[in-house]
């Protein structure tokens, strides 16, 4: 499912804006009866400082964060559906140029859309945030259980097939190359080193 998407240039998305987004999301989470959120990010230069600001806002509301690190977006959805968490946030500009960044957010196992996004905006504008005992942030390796899940559930036909993986210097290659090799493929990696400048082409799989 597509998550609520909030995207802009990294210049417009300041740390203060991101912290308020965390305060708003944490408040929505708690008022819905939740407490813990899975948080992932891509390799863009702004993603780490936005991670820090998001955690600051979330934990200020009393929410706990499972920080799954630098991962492709599908692993954040995987975390939301396999870990004991109550929501998700993925910091990523997706296929956009490197100066952009954004957020895909949701609560429960579903994602925010329509009136829920507007409700979040109104909550943030009103500064109607939950306060209480600060939550905590804990790192978690989601890649290992994800790879195990894929190997256990995906059947591979002919072993030794040669494939090319073009990650566009995004986060996908870091997971895909070792995973496909472990499943018996002969992998030729192309632009699989993470590079926030995307020097070869934008990480857009539709182009």
PDB file of C-alpha atoms in Angstrom:
ATOM      1  CA  UNK A   1       0.000   0.000   0.000  1.00  0.00           C
ATOM      2  CA  UNK A   2       1.168   3.506  -0.675  1.00  0.00           C
ATOM      3  CA  UNK A   3       1.947   5.507   2.430  1.00  0.00           C
ATOM      4  CA  UNK A   4       1.268   9.156   3.087  1.00  0.00           C
ATOM      5  CA  UNK A   5       3.993  10.990   1.176  1.00  0.00           C
ATOM      6  CA  UNK A   6       5.469  14.288   2.298  1.00  0.00           C
ATOM      7  CA  UNK A   7       8.186  15.453  -0.077  1.00  0.00           C
ATOM      8  CA  UNK A   8      10.125  18.636  -0.683  1.00  0.00           C
ATOM      9  CA  UNK A   9      13.673  19.829  -1.114  1.00  0.00           C
ATOM     10  CA  UNK A  10      15.891  19.205   1.899  1.00  0.00           C
ATOM     11  CA  UNK A  11      16.248  23.004   2.223  1.00  0.00           C
ATOM     12  CA  UNK A  12      12.510  23.341   2.917  1.00  0.00           C
ATOM     13  CA  UNK A  13      12.339  20.316   5.214  1.00  0.00           C
ATOM     14  CA  UNK A  14      14.274  21.726   8.161  1.00  0.00           C
ATOM     15  CA  UNK A  15      15.075  19.749  11.301  1.00  0.00           C
ATOM     16  CA  UNK A  16      12.428  21.803  13.133  1.00  0.00           C
ATOM     17  CA  UNK A  17       9.748  20.816  10.608  1.00  0.00           C
ATOM     18  CA  UNK A  18      10.756  17.158  10.847  1.00  0.00           C
ATOM     19  CA  UNK A  19      10.726  17.223  14.648  1.00  0.00           C
ATOM     20  CA  UNK A  20       7.178  18.609  14.570  1.00  0.00           C
ATOM     21  CA  UNK A  21       6.214  15.841  12.145  1.00  0.00           C
ATOM     22  CA  UNK A  22       7.582  13.352  14.685  1.00  0.00           C
ATOM     23  CA  UNK A  23       5.621  15.033  17.476  1.00  0.00           C
ATOM     24  CA  UNK A  24       2.465  14.837  15.390  1.00  0.00           C
ATOM     25  CA  UNK A  25       2.951  11.237  14.317  1.00  0.00           C
ATOM     26  CA  UNK A  26       3.842  10.137  17.849  1.00  0.00           C
ATOM     27  CA  UNK A  27       0.734  11.869  19.173  1.00  0.00           C
ATOM     28  CA  UNK A  28      -1.513  10.170  16.610  1.00  0.00           C
ATOM     29  CA  UNK A  29       0.111   6.846  17.409  1.00  0.00           C
ATOM     30  CA  UNK A  30      -0.451   7.156  21.154  1.00  0.00           C
ATOM     31  CA  UNK A  31      -4.028   8.388  20.818  1.00  0.00           C
ATOM     32  CA  UNK A  32      -4.768   5.355  18.654  1.00  0.00           C
ATOM     33  CA  UNK A  33      -3.490   3.109  21.445  1.00  0.00           C
ATOM     34  CA  UNK A  34      -0.008   2.493  20.025  1.00  0.00           C
ATOM     35  CA  UNK A  35       3.427   3.157  21.396  1.00  0.00           C
ATOM     36  CA  UNK A  36       6.169   1.878  19.051  1.00  0.00           C
ATOM     37  CA  UNK A  37       7.121   2.820  15.476  1.00  0.00           C
ATOM     38  CA  UNK A  38       9.535   1.347  12.925  1.00  0.00           C
ATOM     39  CA  UNK A  39      11.772   3.996  11.349  1.00  0.00           C
ATOM     40  CA  UNK A  40      13.923   3.513   8.241  1.00  0.00           C
ATOM     41  CA  UNK A  41      15.830   5.875   5.975  1.00  0.00           C
ATOM     42  CA  UNK A  42      17.563   5.997   2.605  1.00  0.00           C
ATOM     43  CA  UNK A  43      21.144   7.044   1.883  1.00  0.00           C
ATOM     44  CA  UNK A  44      20.501  10.716   1.028  1.00  0.00           C
ATOM     45  CA  UNK A  45      22.741  13.249   2.733  1.00  0.00           C
ATOM     46  CA  UNK A  46      19.801  14.760   4.639  1.00  0.00           C
ATOM     47  CA  UNK A  47      18.308  11.446   5.786  1.00  0.00           C
ATOM     48  CA  UNK A  48      20.469  10.940   8.880  1.00  0.00           C
ATOM     49  CA  UNK A  49      19.786  14.388  10.344  1.00  0.00           C
ATOM     50  CA  UNK A  50      16.092  13.962   9.548  1.00  0.00           C
ATOM     51  CA  UNK A  51      16.219  10.591  11.340  1.00  0.00           C
ATOM     52  CA  UNK A  52      17.643  12.337  14.407  1.00  0.00           C
ATOM     53  CA  UNK A  53      14.970  15.061  14.312  1.00  0.00           C
ATOM     54  CA  UNK A  54      12.168  12.539  13.777  1.00  0.00           C
ATOM     55  CA  UNK A  55      13.351  10.475  16.747  1.00  0.00           C
ATOM     56  CA  UNK A  56      13.519  13.638  18.865  1.00  0.00           C
ATOM     57  CA  UNK A  57       9.882  14.392  18.098  1.00  0.00           C
ATOM     58  CA  UNK A  58       8.592  10.838  18.418  1.00  0.00           C
ATOM     59  CA  UNK A  59      10.288  10.079  21.721  1.00  0.00           C
ATOM     60  CA  UNK A  60       9.186  13.425  23.200  1.00  0.00           C
ATOM     61  CA  UNK A  61       5.596  12.155  22.995  1.00  0.00           C
ATOM     62  CA  UNK A  62       6.553   8.964  24.830  1.00  0.00           C
ATOM     63  CA  UNK A  63       6.692   6.835  21.691  1.00  0.00           C
ATOM     64  CA  UNK A  64       9.433   4.246  21.249  1.00  0.00           C
ATOM     65  CA  UNK A  65      11.365   3.934  17.980  1.00  0.00           C
ATOM     66  CA  UNK A  66      12.755   0.789  16.359  1.00  0.00           C
ATOM     67  CA  UNK A  67      15.504   2.282  14.183  1.00  0.00           C
ATOM     68  CA  UNK A  68      16.078  -0.146  11.296  1.00  0.00           C
ATOM     69  CA  UNK A  69      18.746   2.047   9.710  1.00  0.00           C
ATOM     70  CA  UNK A  70      19.505   2.594   6.024  1.00  0.00           C
ATOM     71  CA  UNK A  71      17.219   0.250   4.098  1.00  0.00           C
ATOM     72  CA  UNK A  72      15.081   0.114   0.949  1.00  0.00           C
ATOM     73  CA  UNK A  73      11.487   1.232   1.565  1.00  0.00           C
ATOM     74  CA  UNK A  74       9.989  -2.304   1.306  1.00  0.00           C
ATOM     75  CA  UNK A  75      12.002  -3.354   4.363  1.00  0.00           C
ATOM     76  CA  UNK A  76      10.275  -0.652   6.410  1.00  0.00           C
ATOM     77  CA  UNK A  77       6.913  -2.077   5.341  1.00  0.00           C
ATOM     78  CA  UNK A  78       8.242  -5.550   6.178  1.00  0.00           C
ATOM     79  CA  UNK A  79       9.232  -4.311   9.647  1.00  0.00           C
ATOM     80  CA  UNK A  80       5.805  -2.759  10.193  1.00  0.00           C
ATOM     81  CA  UNK A  81       4.125  -6.070   9.382  1.00  0.00           C
ATOM     82  CA  UNK A  82       6.451  -8.472  11.208  1.00  0.00           C
ATOM     83  CA  UNK A  83       7.691  -6.618  14.300  1.00  0.00           C
ATOM     84  CA  UNK A  84       5.607  -5.727  17.378  1.00  0.00           C
ATOM     85  CA  UNK A  85       5.240  -2.093  16.293  1.00  0.00           C
ATOM     86  CA  UNK A  86       2.242   0.182  15.868  1.00  0.00           C
ATOM     87  CA  UNK A  87       3.318   2.348  12.931  1.00  0.00           C
ATOM     88  CA  UNK A  88       5.990   3.175  10.387  1.00  0.00           C
ATOM     89  CA  UNK A  89       8.010   6.055   9.010  1.00  0.00           C
ATOM     90  CA  UNK A  90      10.349   5.874   6.034  1.00  0.00           C
ATOM     91  CA  UNK A  91      12.598   8.843   5.284  1.00  0.00           C
ATOM     92  CA  UNK A  92      13.168   8.867   1.539  1.00  0.00           C
ATOM     93  CA  UNK A  93      12.979  11.052  -1.525  1.00  0.00           C
ATOM     94  CA  UNK A  94      12.240   7.906  -3.555  1.00  0.00           C
ATOM     95  CA  UNK A  95      13.153   8.427  -7.224  1.00  0.00           C
ATOM     96  CA  UNK A  96      13.586  12.213  -6.942  1.00  0.00           C
ATOM     97  CA  UNK A  97      16.903  14.094  -7.398  1.00  0.00           C
ATOM     98  CA  UNK A  98      19.372  14.091  -4.471  1.00  0.00           C
ATOM     99  CA  UNK A  99      18.381  17.517  -3.119  1.00  0.00           C
ATOM    100  CA  UNK A 100      14.879  16.203  -2.344  1.00  0.00           C
ATOM    101  CA  UNK A 101      13.721  14.180   0.625  1.00  0.00           C
ATOM    102  CA  UNK A 102      10.447  13.120   2.157  1.00  0.00           C
ATOM    103  CA  UNK A 103       8.491  10.782   4.408  1.00  0.00           C
ATOM    104  CA  UNK A 104       6.176   7.820   4.041  1.00  0.00           C
ATOM    105  CA  UNK A 105       4.226   7.430   7.276  1.00  0.00           C
ATOM    106  CA  UNK A 106       1.507   5.277   8.719  1.00  0.00           C
ATOM    107  CA  UNK A 107       0.020   3.853  11.895  1.00  0.00           C
ATOM    108  CA  UNK A 108      -1.044   0.314  12.608  1.00  0.00           C
ATOM    109  CA  UNK A 109      -0.316  -1.926   9.632  1.00  0.00           C
ATOM    110  CA  UNK A 110      -1.927   0.549   7.278  1.00  0.00           C
ATOM    111  CA  UNK A 111      -0.855   3.953   5.975  1.00  0.00           C
ATOM    112  CA  UNK A 112      -2.191   7.467   6.341  1.00  0.00           C
ATOM    113  CA  UNK A 113      -4.267   8.835   3.488  1.00  0.00           C
ATOM    114  CA  UNK A 114      -6.860  11.480   2.712  1.00  0.00           C
ATOM    115  CA  UNK A 115      -8.468  13.024   5.779  1.00  0.00           C
ATOM    116  CA  UNK A 116      -5.878  11.407   8.077  1.00  0.00           C
ATOM    117  CA  UNK A 117      -3.100  13.432   6.470  1.00  0.00           C
ATOM    118  CA  UNK A 118      -5.127  16.598   6.953  1.00  0.00           C
ATOM    119  CA  UNK A 119      -5.813  15.639  10.571  1.00  0.00           C
ATOM    120  CA  UNK A 120      -2.078  15.255  11.133  1.00  0.00           C
ATOM    121  CA  UNK A 121      -1.436  18.673   9.582  1.00  0.00           C
ATOM    122  CA  UNK A 122      -4.092  20.290  11.790  1.00  0.00           C
ATOM    123  CA  UNK A 123      -2.704  18.585  14.892  1.00  0.00           C
ATOM    124  CA  UNK A 124       0.787  19.914  14.132  1.00  0.00           C
ATOM    125  CA  UNK A 125      -0.480  23.436  13.394  1.00  0.00           C
ATOM    126  CA  UNK A 126      -2.390  23.443  16.696  1.00  0.00           C
ATOM    127  CA  UNK A 127       0.688  22.074  18.526  1.00  0.00           C
ATOM    128  CA  UNK A 128      -1.688  19.634  20.217  1.00  0.00           C
ATOM    129  CA  UNK A 129       1.019  17.157  21.174  1.00  0.00           C
ATOM    130  CA  UNK A 130       1.141  14.386  23.753  1.00  0.00           C
ATOM    131  CA  UNK A 131       3.706  14.847  26.516  1.00  0.00           C
ATOM    132  CA  UNK A 132       4.980  12.469  29.128  1.00  0.00           C
ATOM    133  CA  UNK A 133       7.850  10.202  29.985  1.00  0.00           C
ATOM    134  CA  UNK A 134      10.255  10.209  26.999  1.00  0.00           C
ATOM    135  CA  UNK A 135      10.378   7.125  24.832  1.00  0.00           C
ATOM    136  CA  UNK A 136      13.541   5.414  23.641  1.00  0.00           C
ATOM    137  CA  UNK A 137      15.154   4.560  20.325  1.00  0.00           C
ATOM    138  CA  UNK A 138      16.595   1.082  19.726  1.00  0.00           C
ATOM    139  CA  UNK A 139      18.553  -0.068  16.641  1.00  0.00           C
ATOM    140  CA  UNK A 140      17.355  -3.252  14.946  1.00  0.00           C
ATOM    141  CA  UNK A 141      18.729  -5.358  12.094  1.00  0.00           C
ATOM    142  CA  UNK A 142      15.740  -5.961   9.810  1.00  0.00           C
ATOM    143  CA  UNK A 143      17.833  -7.108   6.832  1.00  0.00           C
ATOM    144  CA  UNK A 144      18.659 -10.546   8.284  1.00  0.00           C
ATOM    145  CA  UNK A 145      15.047 -11.614   8.977  1.00  0.00           C
ATOM    146  CA  UNK A 146      13.955 -10.108   5.638  1.00  0.00           C
ATOM    147  CA  UNK A 147      16.541 -12.166   3.733  1.00  0.00           C
ATOM    148  CA  UNK A 148      15.534 -15.278   5.666  1.00  0.00           C
ATOM    149  CA  UNK A 149      11.863 -14.652   4.822  1.00  0.00           C
ATOM    150  CA  UNK A 150      12.615 -14.266   1.108  1.00  0.00           C
ATOM    151  CA  UNK A 151      14.757 -17.407   0.968  1.00  0.00           C
ATOM    152  CA  UNK A 152      12.049 -19.391   2.744  1.00  0.00           C
ATOM    153  CA  UNK A 153       9.114 -18.163   0.653  1.00  0.00           C
ATOM    154  CA  UNK A 154      10.444 -17.483  -2.870  1.00  0.00           C
ATOM    155  CA  UNK A 155      11.138 -20.463  -5.121  1.00  0.00           C
ATOM    156  CA  UNK A 156      13.988 -20.060  -7.596  1.00  0.00           C
ATOM    157  CA  UNK A 157      13.873 -21.868 -10.925  1.00  0.00           C
ATOM    158  CA  UNK A 158      17.127 -22.419 -12.793  1.00  0.00           C
ATOM    159  CA  UNK A 159      20.180 -22.052 -10.537  1.00  0.00           C
ATOM    160  CA  UNK A 160      23.128 -20.049 -11.766  1.00  0.00           C
ATOM    161  CA  UNK A 161      21.114 -17.665 -13.951  1.00  0.00           C
ATOM    162  CA  UNK A 162      23.109 -14.505 -14.681  1.00  0.00           C
ATOM    163  CA  UNK A 163      21.268 -11.297 -13.786  1.00  0.00           C
ATOM    164  CA  UNK A 164      22.177  -7.613 -13.690  1.00  0.00           C
ATOM    165  CA  UNK A 165      21.094  -5.528 -10.699  1.00  0.00           C
ATOM    166  CA  UNK A 166      21.100  -1.759 -11.267  1.00  0.00           C
ATOM    167  CA  UNK A 167      20.492   0.030  -7.964  1.00  0.00           C
ATOM    168  CA  UNK A 168      21.172   3.538  -9.250  1.00  0.00           C
ATOM    169  CA  UNK A 169      23.466   4.087  -6.236  1.00  0.00           C
ATOM    170  CA  UNK A 170      20.442   3.903  -3.923  1.00  0.00           C
ATOM    171  CA  UNK A 171      19.934   1.548  -0.991  1.00  0.00           C
ATOM    172  CA  UNK A 172      18.538  -1.428  -2.933  1.00  0.00           C
ATOM    173  CA  UNK A 173      21.832  -2.880  -4.077  1.00  0.00           C
ATOM    174  CA  UNK A 174      23.127  -3.321  -0.538  1.00  0.00           C
ATOM    175  CA  UNK A 175      20.360  -5.837   0.125  1.00  0.00           C
ATOM    176  CA  UNK A 176      19.620  -7.224  -3.327  1.00  0.00           C
ATOM    177  CA  UNK A 177      23.120  -8.253  -4.429  1.00  0.00           C
ATOM    178  CA  UNK A 178      23.980 -10.534  -1.476  1.00  0.00           C
ATOM    179  CA  UNK A 179      20.402 -11.822  -1.308  1.00  0.00           C
ATOM    180  CA  UNK A 180      20.245 -12.862  -4.971  1.00  0.00           C
ATOM    181  CA  UNK A 181      23.708 -14.432  -4.751  1.00  0.00           C
ATOM    182  CA  UNK A 182      22.639 -16.437  -1.710  1.00  0.00           C
ATOM    183  CA  UNK A 183      19.698 -17.724  -3.768  1.00  0.00           C
ATOM    184  CA  UNK A 184      22.009 -19.094  -6.451  1.00  0.00           C
ATOM    185  CA  UNK A 185      22.096 -16.288  -9.030  1.00  0.00           C
ATOM    186  CA  UNK A 186      25.225 -15.100 -10.817  1.00  0.00           C
ATOM    187  CA  UNK A 187      24.880 -11.375 -10.093  1.00  0.00           C
ATOM    188  CA  UNK A 188      26.445  -8.588 -12.124  1.00  0.00           C
ATOM    189  CA  UNK A 189      26.117  -5.445  -9.952  1.00  0.00           C
ATOM    190  CA  UNK A 190      25.674  -2.093 -11.686  1.00  0.00           C
ATOM    191  CA  UNK A 191      25.829   1.135  -9.625  1.00  0.00           C
ATOM    192  CA  UNK A 192      25.213  -0.819  -6.417  1.00  0.00           C
ATOM    193  CA  UNK A 193      27.459   1.304  -4.201  1.00  0.00           C
ATOM    194  CA  UNK A 194      25.363   3.727  -2.151  1.00  0.00           C
ATOM    195  CA  UNK A 195      26.124   7.304  -3.179  1.00  0.00           C
ATOM    196  CA  UNK A 196      23.824  10.156  -2.105  1.00  0.00           C
ATOM    197  CA  UNK A 197      24.788  12.162  -5.219  1.00  0.00           C
ATOM    198  CA  UNK A 198      23.308   9.504  -7.556  1.00  0.00           C
ATOM    199  CA  UNK A 199      26.170  10.196 -10.000  1.00  0.00           C
ATOM    200  CA  UNK A 200      25.100   7.713 -12.701  1.00  0.00           C
ATOM    201  CA  UNK A 201      21.330   8.237 -12.919  1.00  0.00           C
ATOM    202  CA  UNK A 202      18.429   9.009 -10.621  1.00  0.00           C
ATOM    203  CA  UNK A 203      17.242   5.924  -8.715  1.00  0.00           C
ATOM    204  CA  UNK A 204      14.006   5.801 -10.722  1.00  0.00           C
ATOM    205  CA  UNK A 205      13.059   2.250 -11.768  1.00  0.00           C
ATOM    206  CA  UNK A 206      10.503   3.560 -14.296  1.00  0.00           C
ATOM    207  CA  UNK A 207      13.210   5.200 -16.438  1.00  0.00           C
TER     208      UNK A 207
END
